[in-house]
Backbone as ProteinMPNN parsed JSONL, in Angstrom:
{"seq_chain_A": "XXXXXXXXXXXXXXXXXXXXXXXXXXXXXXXXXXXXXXXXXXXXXXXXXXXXXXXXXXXXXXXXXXXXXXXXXXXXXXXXXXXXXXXXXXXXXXXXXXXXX", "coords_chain_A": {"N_chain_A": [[-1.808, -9.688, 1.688], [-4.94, -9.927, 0.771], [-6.832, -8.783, -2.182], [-10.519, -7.112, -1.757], [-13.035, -5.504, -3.966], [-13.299, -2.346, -3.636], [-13.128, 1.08, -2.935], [-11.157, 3.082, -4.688], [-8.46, 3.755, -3.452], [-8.436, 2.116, -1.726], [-7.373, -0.665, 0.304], [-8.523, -3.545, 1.039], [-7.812, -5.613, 3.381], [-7.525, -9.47, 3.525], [-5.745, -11.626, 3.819], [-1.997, -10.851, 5.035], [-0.126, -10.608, 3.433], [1.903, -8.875, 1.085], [-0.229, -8.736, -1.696], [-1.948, -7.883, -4.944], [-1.496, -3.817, -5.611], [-4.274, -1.837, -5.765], [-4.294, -0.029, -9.06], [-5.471, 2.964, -8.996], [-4.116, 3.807, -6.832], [-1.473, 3.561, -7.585], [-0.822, 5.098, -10.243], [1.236, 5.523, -11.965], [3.219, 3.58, -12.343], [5.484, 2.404, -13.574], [7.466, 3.88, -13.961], [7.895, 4.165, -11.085], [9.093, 0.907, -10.219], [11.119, -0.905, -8.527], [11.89, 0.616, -7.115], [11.983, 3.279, -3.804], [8.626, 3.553, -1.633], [6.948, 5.86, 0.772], [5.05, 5.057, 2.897], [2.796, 6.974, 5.537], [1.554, 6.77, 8.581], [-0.227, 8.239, 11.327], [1.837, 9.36, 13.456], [4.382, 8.433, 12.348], [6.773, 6.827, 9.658], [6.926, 4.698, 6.864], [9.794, 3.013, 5.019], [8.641, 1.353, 1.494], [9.618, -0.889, -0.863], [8.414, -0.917, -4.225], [6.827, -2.856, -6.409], [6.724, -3.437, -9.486], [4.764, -5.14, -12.101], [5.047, -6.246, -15.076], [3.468, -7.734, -17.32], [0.97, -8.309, -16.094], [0.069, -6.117, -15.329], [0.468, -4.782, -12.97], [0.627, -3.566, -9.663], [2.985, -4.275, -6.805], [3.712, -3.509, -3.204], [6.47, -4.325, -1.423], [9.59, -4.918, 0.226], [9.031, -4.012, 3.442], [6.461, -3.839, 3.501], [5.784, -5.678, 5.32], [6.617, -4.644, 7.483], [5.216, -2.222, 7.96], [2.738, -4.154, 8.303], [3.006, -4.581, 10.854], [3.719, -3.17, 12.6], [1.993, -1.369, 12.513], [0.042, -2.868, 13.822], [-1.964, -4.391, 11.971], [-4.953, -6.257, 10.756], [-6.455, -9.272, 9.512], [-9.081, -8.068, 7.377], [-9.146, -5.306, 8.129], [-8.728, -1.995, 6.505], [-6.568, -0.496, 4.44], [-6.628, 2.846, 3.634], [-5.134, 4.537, 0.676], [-3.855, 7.929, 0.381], [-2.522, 9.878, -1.771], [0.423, 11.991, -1.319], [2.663, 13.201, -1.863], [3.659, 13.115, -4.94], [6.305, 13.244, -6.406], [7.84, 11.72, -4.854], [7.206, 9.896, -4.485], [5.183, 9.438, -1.742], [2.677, 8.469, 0.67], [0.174, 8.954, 2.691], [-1.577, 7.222, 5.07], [-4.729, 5.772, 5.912], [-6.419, 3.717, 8.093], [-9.526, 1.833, 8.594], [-10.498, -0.189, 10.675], [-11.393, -3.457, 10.567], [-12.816, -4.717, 12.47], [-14.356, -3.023, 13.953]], "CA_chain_A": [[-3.079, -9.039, 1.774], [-5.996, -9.999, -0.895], [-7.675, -7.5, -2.297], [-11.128, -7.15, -2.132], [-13.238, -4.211, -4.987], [-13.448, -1.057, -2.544], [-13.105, 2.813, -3.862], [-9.941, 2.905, -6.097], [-7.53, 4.156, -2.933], [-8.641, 1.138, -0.89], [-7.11, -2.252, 0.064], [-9.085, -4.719, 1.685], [-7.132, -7.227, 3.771], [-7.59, -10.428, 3.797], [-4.411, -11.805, 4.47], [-1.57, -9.672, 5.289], [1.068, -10.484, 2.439], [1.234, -8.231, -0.057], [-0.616, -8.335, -2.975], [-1.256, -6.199, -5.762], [-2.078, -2.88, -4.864], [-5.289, -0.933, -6.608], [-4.125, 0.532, -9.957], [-5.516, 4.155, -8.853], [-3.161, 4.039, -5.785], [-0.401, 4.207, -7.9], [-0.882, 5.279, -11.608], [2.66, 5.637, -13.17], [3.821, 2.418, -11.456], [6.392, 1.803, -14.289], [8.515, 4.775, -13.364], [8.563, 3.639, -9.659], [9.862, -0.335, -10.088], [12.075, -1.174, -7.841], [11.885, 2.318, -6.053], [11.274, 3.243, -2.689], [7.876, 4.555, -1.706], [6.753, 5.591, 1.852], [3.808, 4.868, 3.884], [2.767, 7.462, 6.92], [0.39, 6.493, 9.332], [-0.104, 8.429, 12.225], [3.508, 9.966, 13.233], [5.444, 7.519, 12.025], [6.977, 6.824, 8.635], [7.68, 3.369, 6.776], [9.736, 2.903, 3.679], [8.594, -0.157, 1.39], [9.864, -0.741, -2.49], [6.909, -1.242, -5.465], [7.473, -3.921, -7.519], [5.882, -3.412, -10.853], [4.962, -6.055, -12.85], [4.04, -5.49, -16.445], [2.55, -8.893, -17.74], [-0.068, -8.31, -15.203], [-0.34, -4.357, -15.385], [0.243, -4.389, -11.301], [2.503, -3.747, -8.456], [2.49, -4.495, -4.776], [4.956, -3.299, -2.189], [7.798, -5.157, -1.167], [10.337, -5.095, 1.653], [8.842, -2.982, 4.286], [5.398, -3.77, 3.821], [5.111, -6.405, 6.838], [7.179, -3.82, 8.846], [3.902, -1.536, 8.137], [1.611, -4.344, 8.656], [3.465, -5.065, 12.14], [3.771, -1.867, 13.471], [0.229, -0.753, 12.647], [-1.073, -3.985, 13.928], [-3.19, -4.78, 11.057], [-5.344, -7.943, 10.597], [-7.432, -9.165, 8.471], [-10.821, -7.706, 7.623], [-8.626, -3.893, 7.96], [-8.656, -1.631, 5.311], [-6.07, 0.433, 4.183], [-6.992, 3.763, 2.625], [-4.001, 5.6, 0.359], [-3.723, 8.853, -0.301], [-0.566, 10.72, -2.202], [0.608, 13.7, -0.639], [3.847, 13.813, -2.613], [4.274, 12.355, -6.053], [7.386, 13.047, -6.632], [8.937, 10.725, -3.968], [6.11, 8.732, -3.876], [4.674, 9.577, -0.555], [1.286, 7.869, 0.904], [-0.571, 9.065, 3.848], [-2.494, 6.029, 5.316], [-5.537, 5.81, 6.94], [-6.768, 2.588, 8.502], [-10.385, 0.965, 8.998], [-10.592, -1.655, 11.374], [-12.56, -4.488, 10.414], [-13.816, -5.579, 13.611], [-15.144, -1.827, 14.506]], "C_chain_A": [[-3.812, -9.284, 0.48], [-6.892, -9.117, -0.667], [-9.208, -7.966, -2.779], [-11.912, -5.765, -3.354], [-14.146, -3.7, -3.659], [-12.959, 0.338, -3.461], [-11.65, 2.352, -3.759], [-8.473, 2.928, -5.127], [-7.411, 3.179, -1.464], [-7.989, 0.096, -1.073], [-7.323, -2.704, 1.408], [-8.459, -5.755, 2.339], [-7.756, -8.478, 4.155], [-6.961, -11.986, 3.998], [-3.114, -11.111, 4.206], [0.001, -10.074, 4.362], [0.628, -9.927, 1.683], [1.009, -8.522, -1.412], [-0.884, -7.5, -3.608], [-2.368, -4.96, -4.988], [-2.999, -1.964, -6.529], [-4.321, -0.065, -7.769], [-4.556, 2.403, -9.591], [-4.847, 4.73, -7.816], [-2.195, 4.49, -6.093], [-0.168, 4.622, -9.33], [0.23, 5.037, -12.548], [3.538, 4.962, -12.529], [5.165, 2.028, -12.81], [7.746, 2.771, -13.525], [9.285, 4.502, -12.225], [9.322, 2.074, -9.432], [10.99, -0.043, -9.513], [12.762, 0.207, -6.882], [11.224, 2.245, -5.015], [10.104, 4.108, -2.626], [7.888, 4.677, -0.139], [5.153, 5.87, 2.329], [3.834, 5.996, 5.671], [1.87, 7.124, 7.341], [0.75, 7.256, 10.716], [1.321, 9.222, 12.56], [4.907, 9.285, 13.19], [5.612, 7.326, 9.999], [7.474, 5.37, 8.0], [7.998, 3.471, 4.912], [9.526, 1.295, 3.29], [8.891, -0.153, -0.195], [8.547, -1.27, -3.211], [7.857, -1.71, -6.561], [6.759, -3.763, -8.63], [5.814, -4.712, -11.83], [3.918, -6.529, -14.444], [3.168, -6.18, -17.206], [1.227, -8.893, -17.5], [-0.81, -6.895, -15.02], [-0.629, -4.394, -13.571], [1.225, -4.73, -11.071], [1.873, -4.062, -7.112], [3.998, -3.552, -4.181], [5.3, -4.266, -1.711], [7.903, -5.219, 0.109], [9.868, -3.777, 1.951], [7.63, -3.066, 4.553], [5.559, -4.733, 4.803], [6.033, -6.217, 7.803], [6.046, -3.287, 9.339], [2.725, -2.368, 8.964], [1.949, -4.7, 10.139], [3.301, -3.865, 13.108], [2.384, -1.487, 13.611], [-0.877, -1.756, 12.837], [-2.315, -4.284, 12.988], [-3.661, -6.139, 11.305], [-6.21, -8.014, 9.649], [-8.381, -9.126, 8.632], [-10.271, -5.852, 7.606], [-8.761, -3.42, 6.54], [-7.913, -0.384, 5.478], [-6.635, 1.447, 3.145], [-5.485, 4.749, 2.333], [-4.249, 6.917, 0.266], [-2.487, 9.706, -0.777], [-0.762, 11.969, -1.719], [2.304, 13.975, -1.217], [4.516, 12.691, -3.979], [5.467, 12.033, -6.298], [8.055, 11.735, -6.116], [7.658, 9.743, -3.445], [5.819, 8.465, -2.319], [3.47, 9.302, -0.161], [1.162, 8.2, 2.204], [-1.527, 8.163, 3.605], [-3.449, 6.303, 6.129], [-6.22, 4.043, 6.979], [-8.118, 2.338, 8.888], [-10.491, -0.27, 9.547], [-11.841, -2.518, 10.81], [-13.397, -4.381, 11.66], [-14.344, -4.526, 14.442], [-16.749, -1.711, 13.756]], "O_chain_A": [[-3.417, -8.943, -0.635], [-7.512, -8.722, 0.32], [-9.419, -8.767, -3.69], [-11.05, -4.915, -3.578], [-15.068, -4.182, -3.002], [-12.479, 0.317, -4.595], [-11.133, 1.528, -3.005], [-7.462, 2.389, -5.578], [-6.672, 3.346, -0.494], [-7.814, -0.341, -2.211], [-6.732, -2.477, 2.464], [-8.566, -6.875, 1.838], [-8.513, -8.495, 5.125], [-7.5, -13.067, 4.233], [-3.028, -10.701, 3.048], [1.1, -9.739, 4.804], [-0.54, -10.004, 1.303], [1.925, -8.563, -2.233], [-0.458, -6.367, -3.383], [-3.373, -5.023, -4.28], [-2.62, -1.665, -7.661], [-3.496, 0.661, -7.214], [-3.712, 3.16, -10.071], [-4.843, 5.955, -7.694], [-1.683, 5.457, -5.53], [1.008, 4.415, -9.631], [0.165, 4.485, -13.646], [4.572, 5.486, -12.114], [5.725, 0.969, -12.528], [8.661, 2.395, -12.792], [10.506, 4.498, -12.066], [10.124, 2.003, -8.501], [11.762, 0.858, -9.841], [13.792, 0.477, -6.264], [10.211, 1.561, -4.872], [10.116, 5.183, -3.226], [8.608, 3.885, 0.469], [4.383, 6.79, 2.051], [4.598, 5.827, 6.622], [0.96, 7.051, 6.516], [1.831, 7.018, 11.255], [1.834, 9.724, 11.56], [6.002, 9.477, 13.718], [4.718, 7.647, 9.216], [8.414, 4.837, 8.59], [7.254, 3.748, 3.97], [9.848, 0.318, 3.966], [8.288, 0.729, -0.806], [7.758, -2.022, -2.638], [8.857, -1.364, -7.19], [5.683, -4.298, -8.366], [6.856, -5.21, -12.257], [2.776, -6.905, -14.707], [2.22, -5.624, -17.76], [0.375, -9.3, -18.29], [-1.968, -6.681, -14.659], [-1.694, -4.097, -13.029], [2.153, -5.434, -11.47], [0.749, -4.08, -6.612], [4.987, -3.135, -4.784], [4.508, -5.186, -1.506], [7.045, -5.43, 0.967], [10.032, -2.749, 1.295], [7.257, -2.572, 5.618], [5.182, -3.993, 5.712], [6.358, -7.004, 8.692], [5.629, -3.465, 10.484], [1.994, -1.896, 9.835], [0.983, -5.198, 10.718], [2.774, -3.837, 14.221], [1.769, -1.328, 14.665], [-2.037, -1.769, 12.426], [-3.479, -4.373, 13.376], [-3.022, -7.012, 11.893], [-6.688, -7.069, 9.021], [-8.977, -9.705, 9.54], [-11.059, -5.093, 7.043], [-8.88, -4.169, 5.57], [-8.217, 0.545, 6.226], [-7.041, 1.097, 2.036], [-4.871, 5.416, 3.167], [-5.421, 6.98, -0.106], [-1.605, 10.1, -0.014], [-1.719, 12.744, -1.695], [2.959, 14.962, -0.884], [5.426, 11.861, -3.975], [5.854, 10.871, -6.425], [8.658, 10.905, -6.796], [7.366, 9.144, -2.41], [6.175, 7.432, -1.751], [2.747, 10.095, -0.763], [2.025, 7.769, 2.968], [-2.2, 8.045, 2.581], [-3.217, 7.035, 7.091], [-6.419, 3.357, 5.976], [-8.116, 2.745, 10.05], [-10.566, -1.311, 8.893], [-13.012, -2.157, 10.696], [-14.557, -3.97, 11.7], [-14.789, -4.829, 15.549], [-17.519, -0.808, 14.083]]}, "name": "protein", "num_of_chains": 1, "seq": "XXXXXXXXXXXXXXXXXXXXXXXXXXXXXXXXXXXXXXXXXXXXXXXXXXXXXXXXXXXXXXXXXXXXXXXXXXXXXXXXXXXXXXXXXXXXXXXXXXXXX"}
């Protein structure tokens, strides 16, 4: 997924591997490396690990994200919106914008 610049909790797809994810999505991305986070959408739950990578000051998600983007039929032109609903365990409620709506 390439990111296009959308409000801070946004990611823009424009193809559906992951790249990095918005800096205000996940703030204290050092802590989490190589930790699981999870994605809810709807009533389902997906875990995916955040890779941190410090050269670059960004992370993406890992294994699990193109479970998410499979299950929640994404494509490109979608936009994921994050929001945390549990720091601790790094928890993200998703909401989805279809492109082609």
């Amino acid at each position: 997924m390439s990111v296009l610049r959308q409000p801070p909790d946004t990611l823009k797809l424009l193809k559906l591997t992951a790249d990095p994810i918005p800096f205000d999505v996940i703030r204290n991305v050092i802590i989490y490396n190589g930790k699981q986070a999870t994605l809810r959408f709807e009533n389902k739950s997906w875990p995916v690990k955040v890779l941190y990578y410090p050269h670059y000051s960004s992370a993406k998600f890992s294994v699990g994200w193109l479970d998410f983007v499979r299950d929640c039929d994404l494509k490109k032109g979608d936009a994921c919106h994050f929001k945390i609903i549990d720091e601790d365990n790094l928890v993200f409620q998703v909401s989805i914008s279809r492109g082609n709506q």
